[in-house]
Tab-separated table of N, CA and C in Angstrom:
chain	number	residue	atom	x	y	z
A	245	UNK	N	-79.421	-43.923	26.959
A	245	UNK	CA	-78.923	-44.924	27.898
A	245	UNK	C	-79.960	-46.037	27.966
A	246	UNK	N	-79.489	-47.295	28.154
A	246	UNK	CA	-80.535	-47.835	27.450
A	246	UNK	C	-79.827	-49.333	28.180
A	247	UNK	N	-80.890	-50.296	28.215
A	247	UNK	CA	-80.126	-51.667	29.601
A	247	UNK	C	-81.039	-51.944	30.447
A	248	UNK	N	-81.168	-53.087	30.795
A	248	UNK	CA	-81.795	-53.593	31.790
A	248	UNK	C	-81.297	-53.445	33.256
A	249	UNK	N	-81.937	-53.316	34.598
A	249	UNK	CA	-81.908	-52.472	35.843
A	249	UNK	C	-80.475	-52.831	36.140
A	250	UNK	N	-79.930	-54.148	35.643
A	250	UNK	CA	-79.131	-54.717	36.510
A	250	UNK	C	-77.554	-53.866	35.685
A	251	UNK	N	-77.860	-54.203	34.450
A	251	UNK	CA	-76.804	-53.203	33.380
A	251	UNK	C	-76.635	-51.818	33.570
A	252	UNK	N	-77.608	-51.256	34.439
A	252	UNK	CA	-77.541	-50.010	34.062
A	252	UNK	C	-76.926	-49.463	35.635
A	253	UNK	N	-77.659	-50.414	36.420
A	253	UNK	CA	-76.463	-49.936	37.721
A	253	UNK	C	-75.176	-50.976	37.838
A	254	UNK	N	-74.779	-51.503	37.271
A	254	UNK	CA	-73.362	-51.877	37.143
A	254	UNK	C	-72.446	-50.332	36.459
A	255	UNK	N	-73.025	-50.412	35.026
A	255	UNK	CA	-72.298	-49.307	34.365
A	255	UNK	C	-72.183	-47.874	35.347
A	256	UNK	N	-73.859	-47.164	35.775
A	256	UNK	CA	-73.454	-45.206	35.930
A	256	UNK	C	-73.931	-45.976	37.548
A	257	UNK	N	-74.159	-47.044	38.263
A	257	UNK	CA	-75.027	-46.713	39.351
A	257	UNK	C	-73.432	-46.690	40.961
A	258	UNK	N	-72.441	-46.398	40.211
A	258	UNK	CA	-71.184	-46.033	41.264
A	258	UNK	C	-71.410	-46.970	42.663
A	259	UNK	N	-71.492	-48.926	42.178
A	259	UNK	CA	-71.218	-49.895	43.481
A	259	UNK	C	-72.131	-49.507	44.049
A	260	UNK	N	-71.984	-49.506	45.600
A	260	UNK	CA	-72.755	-49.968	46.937
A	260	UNK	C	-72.951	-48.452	47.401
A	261	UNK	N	-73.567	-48.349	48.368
A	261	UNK	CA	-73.882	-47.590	49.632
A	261	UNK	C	-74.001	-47.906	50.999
A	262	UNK	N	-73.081	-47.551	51.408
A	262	UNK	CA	-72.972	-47.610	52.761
A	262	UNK	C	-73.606	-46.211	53.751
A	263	UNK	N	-74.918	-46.628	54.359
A	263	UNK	CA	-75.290	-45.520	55.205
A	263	UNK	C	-74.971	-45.246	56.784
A	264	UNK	N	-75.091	-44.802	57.598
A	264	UNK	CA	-74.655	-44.890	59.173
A	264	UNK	C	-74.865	-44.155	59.409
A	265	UNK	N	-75.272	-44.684	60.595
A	265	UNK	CA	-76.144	-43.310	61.625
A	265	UNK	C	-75.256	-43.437	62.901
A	266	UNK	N	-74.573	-42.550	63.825
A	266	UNK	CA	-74.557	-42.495	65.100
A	266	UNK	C	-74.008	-41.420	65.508
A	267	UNK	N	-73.144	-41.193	66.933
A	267	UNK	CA	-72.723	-40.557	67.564
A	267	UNK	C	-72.163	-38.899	66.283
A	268	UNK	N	-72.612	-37.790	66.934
A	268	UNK	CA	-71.757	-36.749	66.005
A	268	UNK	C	-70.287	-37.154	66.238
A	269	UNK	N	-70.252	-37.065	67.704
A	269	UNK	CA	-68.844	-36.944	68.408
A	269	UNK	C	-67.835	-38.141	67.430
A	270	UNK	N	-68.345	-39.072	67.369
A	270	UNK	CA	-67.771	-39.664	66.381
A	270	UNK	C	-67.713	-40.002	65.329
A	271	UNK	N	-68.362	-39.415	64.192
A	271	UNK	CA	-68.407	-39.227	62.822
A	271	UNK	C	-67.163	-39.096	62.142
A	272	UNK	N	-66.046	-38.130	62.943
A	272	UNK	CA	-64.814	-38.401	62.097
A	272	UNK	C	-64.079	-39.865	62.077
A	273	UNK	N	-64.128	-40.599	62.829
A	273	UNK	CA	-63.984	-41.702	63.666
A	273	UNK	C	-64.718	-43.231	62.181
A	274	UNK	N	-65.681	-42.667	61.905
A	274	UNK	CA	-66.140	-43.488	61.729
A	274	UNK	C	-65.965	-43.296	60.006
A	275	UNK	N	-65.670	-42.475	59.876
A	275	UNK	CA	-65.471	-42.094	58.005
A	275	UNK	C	-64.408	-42.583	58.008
A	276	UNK	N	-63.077	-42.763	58.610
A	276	UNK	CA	-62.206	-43.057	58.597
A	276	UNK	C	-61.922	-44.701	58.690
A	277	UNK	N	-62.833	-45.430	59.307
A	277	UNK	CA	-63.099	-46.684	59.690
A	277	UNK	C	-63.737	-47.124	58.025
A	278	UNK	N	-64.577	-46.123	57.765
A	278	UNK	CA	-64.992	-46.653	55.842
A	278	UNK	C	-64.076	-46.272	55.111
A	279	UNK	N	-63.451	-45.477	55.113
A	279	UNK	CA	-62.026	-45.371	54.554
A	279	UNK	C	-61.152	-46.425	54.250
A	280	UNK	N	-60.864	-46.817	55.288
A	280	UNK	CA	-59.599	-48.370	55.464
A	280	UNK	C	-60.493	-49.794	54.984
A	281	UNK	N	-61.740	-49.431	55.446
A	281	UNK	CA	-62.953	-50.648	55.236
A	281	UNK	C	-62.700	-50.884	53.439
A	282	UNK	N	-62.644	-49.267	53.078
A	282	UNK	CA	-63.612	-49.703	51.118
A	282	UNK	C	-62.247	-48.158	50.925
A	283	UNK	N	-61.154	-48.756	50.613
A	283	UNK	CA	-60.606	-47.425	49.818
A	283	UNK	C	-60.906	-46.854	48.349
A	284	UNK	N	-60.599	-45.611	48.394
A	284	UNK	CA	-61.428	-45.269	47.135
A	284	UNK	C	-62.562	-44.801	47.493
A	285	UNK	N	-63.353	-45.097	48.638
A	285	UNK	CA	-64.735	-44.503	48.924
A	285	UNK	C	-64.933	-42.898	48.750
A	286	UNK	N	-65.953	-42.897	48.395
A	286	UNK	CA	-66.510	-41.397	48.173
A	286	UNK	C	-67.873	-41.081	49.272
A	287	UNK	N	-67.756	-40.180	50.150
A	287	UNK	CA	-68.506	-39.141	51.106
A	287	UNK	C	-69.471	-38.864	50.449
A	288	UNK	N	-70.711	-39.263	50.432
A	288	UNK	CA	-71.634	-38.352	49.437
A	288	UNK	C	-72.439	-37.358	50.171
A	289	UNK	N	-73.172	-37.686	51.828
A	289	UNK	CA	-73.570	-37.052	52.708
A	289	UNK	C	-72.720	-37.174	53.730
A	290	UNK	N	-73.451	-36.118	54.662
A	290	UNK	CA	-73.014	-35.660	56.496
A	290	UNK	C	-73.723	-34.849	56.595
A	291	UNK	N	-74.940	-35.548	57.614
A	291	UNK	CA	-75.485	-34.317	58.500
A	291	UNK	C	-75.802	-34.642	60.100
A	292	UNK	N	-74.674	-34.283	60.573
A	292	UNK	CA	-74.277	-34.300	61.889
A	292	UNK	C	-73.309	-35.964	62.110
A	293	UNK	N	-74.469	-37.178	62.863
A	293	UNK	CA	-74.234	-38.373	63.029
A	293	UNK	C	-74.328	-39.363	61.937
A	294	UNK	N	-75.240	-38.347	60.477
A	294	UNK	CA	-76.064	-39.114	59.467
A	294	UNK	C	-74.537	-39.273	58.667
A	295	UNK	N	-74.209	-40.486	57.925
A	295	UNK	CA	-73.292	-40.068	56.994
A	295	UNK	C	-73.473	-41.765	55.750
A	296	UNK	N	-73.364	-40.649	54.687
A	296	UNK	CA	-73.485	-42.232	53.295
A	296	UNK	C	-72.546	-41.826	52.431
A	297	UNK	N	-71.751	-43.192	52.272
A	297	UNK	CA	-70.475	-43.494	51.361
A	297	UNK	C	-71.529	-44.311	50.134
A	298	UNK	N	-70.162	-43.674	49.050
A	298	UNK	CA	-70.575	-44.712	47.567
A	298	UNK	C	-68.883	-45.516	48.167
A	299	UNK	N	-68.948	-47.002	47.313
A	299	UNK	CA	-67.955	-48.204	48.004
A	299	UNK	C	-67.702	-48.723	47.129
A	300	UNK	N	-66.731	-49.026	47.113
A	300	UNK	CA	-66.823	-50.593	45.762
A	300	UNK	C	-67.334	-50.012	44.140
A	301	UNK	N	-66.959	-48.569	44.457
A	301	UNK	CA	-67.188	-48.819	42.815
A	301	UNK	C	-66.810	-48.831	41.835
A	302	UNK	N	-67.621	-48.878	40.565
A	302	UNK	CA	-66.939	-49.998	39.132
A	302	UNK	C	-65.852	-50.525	39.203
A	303	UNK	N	-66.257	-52.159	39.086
A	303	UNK	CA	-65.139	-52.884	38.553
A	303	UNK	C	-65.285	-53.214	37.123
A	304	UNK	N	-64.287	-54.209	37.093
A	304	UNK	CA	-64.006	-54.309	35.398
A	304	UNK	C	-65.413	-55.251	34.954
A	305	UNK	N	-65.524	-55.094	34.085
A	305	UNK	CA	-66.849	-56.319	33.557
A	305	UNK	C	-66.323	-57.103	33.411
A	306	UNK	N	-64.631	-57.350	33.446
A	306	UNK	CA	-64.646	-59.072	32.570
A	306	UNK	C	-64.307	-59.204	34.615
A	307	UNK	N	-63.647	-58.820	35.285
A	307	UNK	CA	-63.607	-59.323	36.636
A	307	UNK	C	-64.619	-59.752	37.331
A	308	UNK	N	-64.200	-61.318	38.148
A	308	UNK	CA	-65.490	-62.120	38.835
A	308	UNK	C	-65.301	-62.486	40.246
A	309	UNK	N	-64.431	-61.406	40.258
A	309	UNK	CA	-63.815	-61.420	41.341
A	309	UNK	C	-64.899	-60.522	42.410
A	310	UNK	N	-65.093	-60.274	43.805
A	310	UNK	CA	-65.513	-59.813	44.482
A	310	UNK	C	-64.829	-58.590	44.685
A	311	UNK	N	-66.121	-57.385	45.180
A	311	UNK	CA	-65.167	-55.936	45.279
A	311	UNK	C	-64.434	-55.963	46.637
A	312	UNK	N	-64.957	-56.635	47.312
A	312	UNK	CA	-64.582	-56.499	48.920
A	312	UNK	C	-65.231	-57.969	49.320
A	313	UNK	N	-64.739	-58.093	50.721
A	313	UNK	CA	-65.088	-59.360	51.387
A	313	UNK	C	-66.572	-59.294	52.146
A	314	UNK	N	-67.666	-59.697	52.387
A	314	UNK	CA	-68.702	-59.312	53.080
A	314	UNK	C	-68.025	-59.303	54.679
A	315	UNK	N	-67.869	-60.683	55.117
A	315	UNK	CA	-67.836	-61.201	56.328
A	315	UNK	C	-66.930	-60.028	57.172
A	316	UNK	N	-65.507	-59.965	56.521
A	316	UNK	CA	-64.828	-58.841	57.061
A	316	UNK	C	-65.366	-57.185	57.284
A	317	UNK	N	-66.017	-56.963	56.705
A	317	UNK	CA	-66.590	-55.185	56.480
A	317	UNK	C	-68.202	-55.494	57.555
A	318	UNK	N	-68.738	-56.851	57.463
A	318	UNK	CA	-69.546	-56.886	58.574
A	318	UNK	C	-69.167	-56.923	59.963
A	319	UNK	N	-68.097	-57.800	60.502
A	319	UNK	CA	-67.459	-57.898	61.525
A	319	UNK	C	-67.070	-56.310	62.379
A	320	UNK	N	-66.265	-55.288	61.062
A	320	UNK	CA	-65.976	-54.434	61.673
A	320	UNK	C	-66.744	-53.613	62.109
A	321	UNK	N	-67.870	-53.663	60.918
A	321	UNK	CA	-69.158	-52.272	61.529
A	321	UNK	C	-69.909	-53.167	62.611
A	322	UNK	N	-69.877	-53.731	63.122
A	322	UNK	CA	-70.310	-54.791	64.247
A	322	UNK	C	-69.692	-54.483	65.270
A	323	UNK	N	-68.166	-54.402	65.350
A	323	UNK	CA	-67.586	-53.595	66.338
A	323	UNK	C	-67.433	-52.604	66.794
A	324	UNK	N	-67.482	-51.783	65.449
A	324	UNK	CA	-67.892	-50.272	65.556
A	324	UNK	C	-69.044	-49.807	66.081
A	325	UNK	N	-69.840	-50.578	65.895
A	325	UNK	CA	-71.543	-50.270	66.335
A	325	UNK	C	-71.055	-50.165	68.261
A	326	UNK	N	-70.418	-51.298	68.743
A	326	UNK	CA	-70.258	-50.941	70.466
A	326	UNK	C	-68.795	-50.085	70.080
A	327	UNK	N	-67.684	-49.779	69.837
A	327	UNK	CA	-66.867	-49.250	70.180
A	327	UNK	C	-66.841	-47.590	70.071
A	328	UNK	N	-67.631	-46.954	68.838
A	328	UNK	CA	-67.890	-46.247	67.981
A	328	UNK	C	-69.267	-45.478	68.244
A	329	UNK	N	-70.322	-46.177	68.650
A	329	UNK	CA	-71.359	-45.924	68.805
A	329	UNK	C	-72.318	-45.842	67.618
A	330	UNK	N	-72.039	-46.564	66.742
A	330	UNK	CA	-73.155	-46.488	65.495
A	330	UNK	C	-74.404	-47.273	65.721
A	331	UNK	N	-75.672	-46.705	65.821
A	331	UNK	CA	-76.908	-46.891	65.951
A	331	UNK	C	-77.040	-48.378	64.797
A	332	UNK	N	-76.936	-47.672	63.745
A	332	UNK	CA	-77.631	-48.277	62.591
A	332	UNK	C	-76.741	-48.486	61.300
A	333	UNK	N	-76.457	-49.558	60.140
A	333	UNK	CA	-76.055	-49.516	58.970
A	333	UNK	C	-76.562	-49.896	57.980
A	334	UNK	N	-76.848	-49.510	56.701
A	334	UNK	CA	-76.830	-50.249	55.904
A	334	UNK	C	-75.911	-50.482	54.808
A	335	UNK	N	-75.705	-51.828	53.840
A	335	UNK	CA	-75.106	-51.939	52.669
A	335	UNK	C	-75.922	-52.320	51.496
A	336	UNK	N	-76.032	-51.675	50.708
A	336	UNK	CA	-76.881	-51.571	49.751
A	336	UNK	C	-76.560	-51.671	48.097
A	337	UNK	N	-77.166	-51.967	47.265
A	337	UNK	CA	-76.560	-51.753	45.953
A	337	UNK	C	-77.323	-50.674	45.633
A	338	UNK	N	-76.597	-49.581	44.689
A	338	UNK	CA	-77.223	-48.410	44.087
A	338	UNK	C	-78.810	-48.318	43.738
A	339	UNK	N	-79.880	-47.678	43.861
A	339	UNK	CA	-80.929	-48.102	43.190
A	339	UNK	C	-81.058	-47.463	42.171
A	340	UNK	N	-82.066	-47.426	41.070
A	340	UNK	CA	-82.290	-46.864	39.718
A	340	UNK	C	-82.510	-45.969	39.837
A	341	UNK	N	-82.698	-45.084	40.667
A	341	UNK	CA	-83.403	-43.673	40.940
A	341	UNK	C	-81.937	-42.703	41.413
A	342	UNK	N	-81.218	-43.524	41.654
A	342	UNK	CA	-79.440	-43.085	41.993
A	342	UNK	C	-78.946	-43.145	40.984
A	343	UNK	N	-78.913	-44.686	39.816
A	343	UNK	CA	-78.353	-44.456	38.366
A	343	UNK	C	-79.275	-43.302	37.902
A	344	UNK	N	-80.128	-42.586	37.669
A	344	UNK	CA	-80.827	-41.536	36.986
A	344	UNK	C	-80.109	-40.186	37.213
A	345	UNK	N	-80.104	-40.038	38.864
A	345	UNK	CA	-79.462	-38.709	39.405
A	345	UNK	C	-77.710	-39.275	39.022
A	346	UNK	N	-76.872	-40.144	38.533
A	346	UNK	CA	-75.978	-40.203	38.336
A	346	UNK	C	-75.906	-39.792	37.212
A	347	UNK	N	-76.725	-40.135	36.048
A	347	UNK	CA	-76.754	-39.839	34.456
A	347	UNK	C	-76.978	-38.371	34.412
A	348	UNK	N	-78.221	-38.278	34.962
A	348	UNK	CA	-78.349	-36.392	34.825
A	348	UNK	C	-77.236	-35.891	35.170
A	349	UNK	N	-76.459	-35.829	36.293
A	349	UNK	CA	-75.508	-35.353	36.972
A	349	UNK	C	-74.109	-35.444	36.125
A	350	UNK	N	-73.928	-36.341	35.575
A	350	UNK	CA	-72.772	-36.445	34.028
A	350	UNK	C	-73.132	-36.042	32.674
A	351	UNK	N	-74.644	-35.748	32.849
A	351	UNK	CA	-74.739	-34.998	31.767
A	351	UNK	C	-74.689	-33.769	31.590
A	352	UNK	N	-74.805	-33.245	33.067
A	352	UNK	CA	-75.439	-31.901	33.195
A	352	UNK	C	-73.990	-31.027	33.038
A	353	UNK	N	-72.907	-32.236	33.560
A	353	UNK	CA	-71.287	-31.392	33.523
A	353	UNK	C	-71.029	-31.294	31.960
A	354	UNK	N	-70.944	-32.492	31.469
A	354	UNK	CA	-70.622	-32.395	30.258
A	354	UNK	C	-71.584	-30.877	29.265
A	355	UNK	N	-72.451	-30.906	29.440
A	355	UNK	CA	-73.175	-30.045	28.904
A	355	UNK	C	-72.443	-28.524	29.293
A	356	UNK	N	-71.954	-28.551	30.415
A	356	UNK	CA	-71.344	-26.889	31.186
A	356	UNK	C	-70.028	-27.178	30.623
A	357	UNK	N	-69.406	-27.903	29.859
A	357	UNK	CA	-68.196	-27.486	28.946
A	357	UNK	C	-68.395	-27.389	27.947
């Protein structure tokens, strides 16, 4: 595998991350709110209030189009933060140390067939 940082998390680094911290009581509440936010999202953690989505990921390479809108997906976790009770968010792009555990992790399946 072989690419410069930016190539290499486009291709295995699976889009954004979305992290959030708050209320347990409302954790179901709030997966569901990233749900409708980024469909397609994938759950990667939960521990208790802690919870991180992968978002937005791969699009096409020839598309120049945007995966999602910023302004809108900020607005809502903005509301969510008082309605919801979420402490804290972030949105993030994959880092290289995530494309690595992504590559091992597709290799390691392929290898168990």
């Amino acid at each position: 595998v072989l690419g410069s940082p930016q190539h290499l998390k486009s291709v295995h680094g699976g889009g954004y991350r979305l992290e959030l911290k708050g209320p347990t009581e409302s954790a179901d509440r709030v997966r569901e709110l990233v749900e409708h936010l980024f469909p397609g999202t994938k759950q990667l953690e939960m521990h208790g209030g802690w919870q991180v989505f992968e978002v937005g990921a791969r699009r096409s390479q020839r598309s120049k189009t945007a995966l999602f809108a910023l302004g809108p997906v900020f607005a809502a976790l903005d509301r969510a933060k008082e309605e919801l009770g979420i402490e804290t968010y972030t949105l993030s792009q994959t880092t290289l140390e995530q494309v690595f555990l992504n590559i091992a992790s597709a290799q390691l399946e392929q290898g168990a067939k």
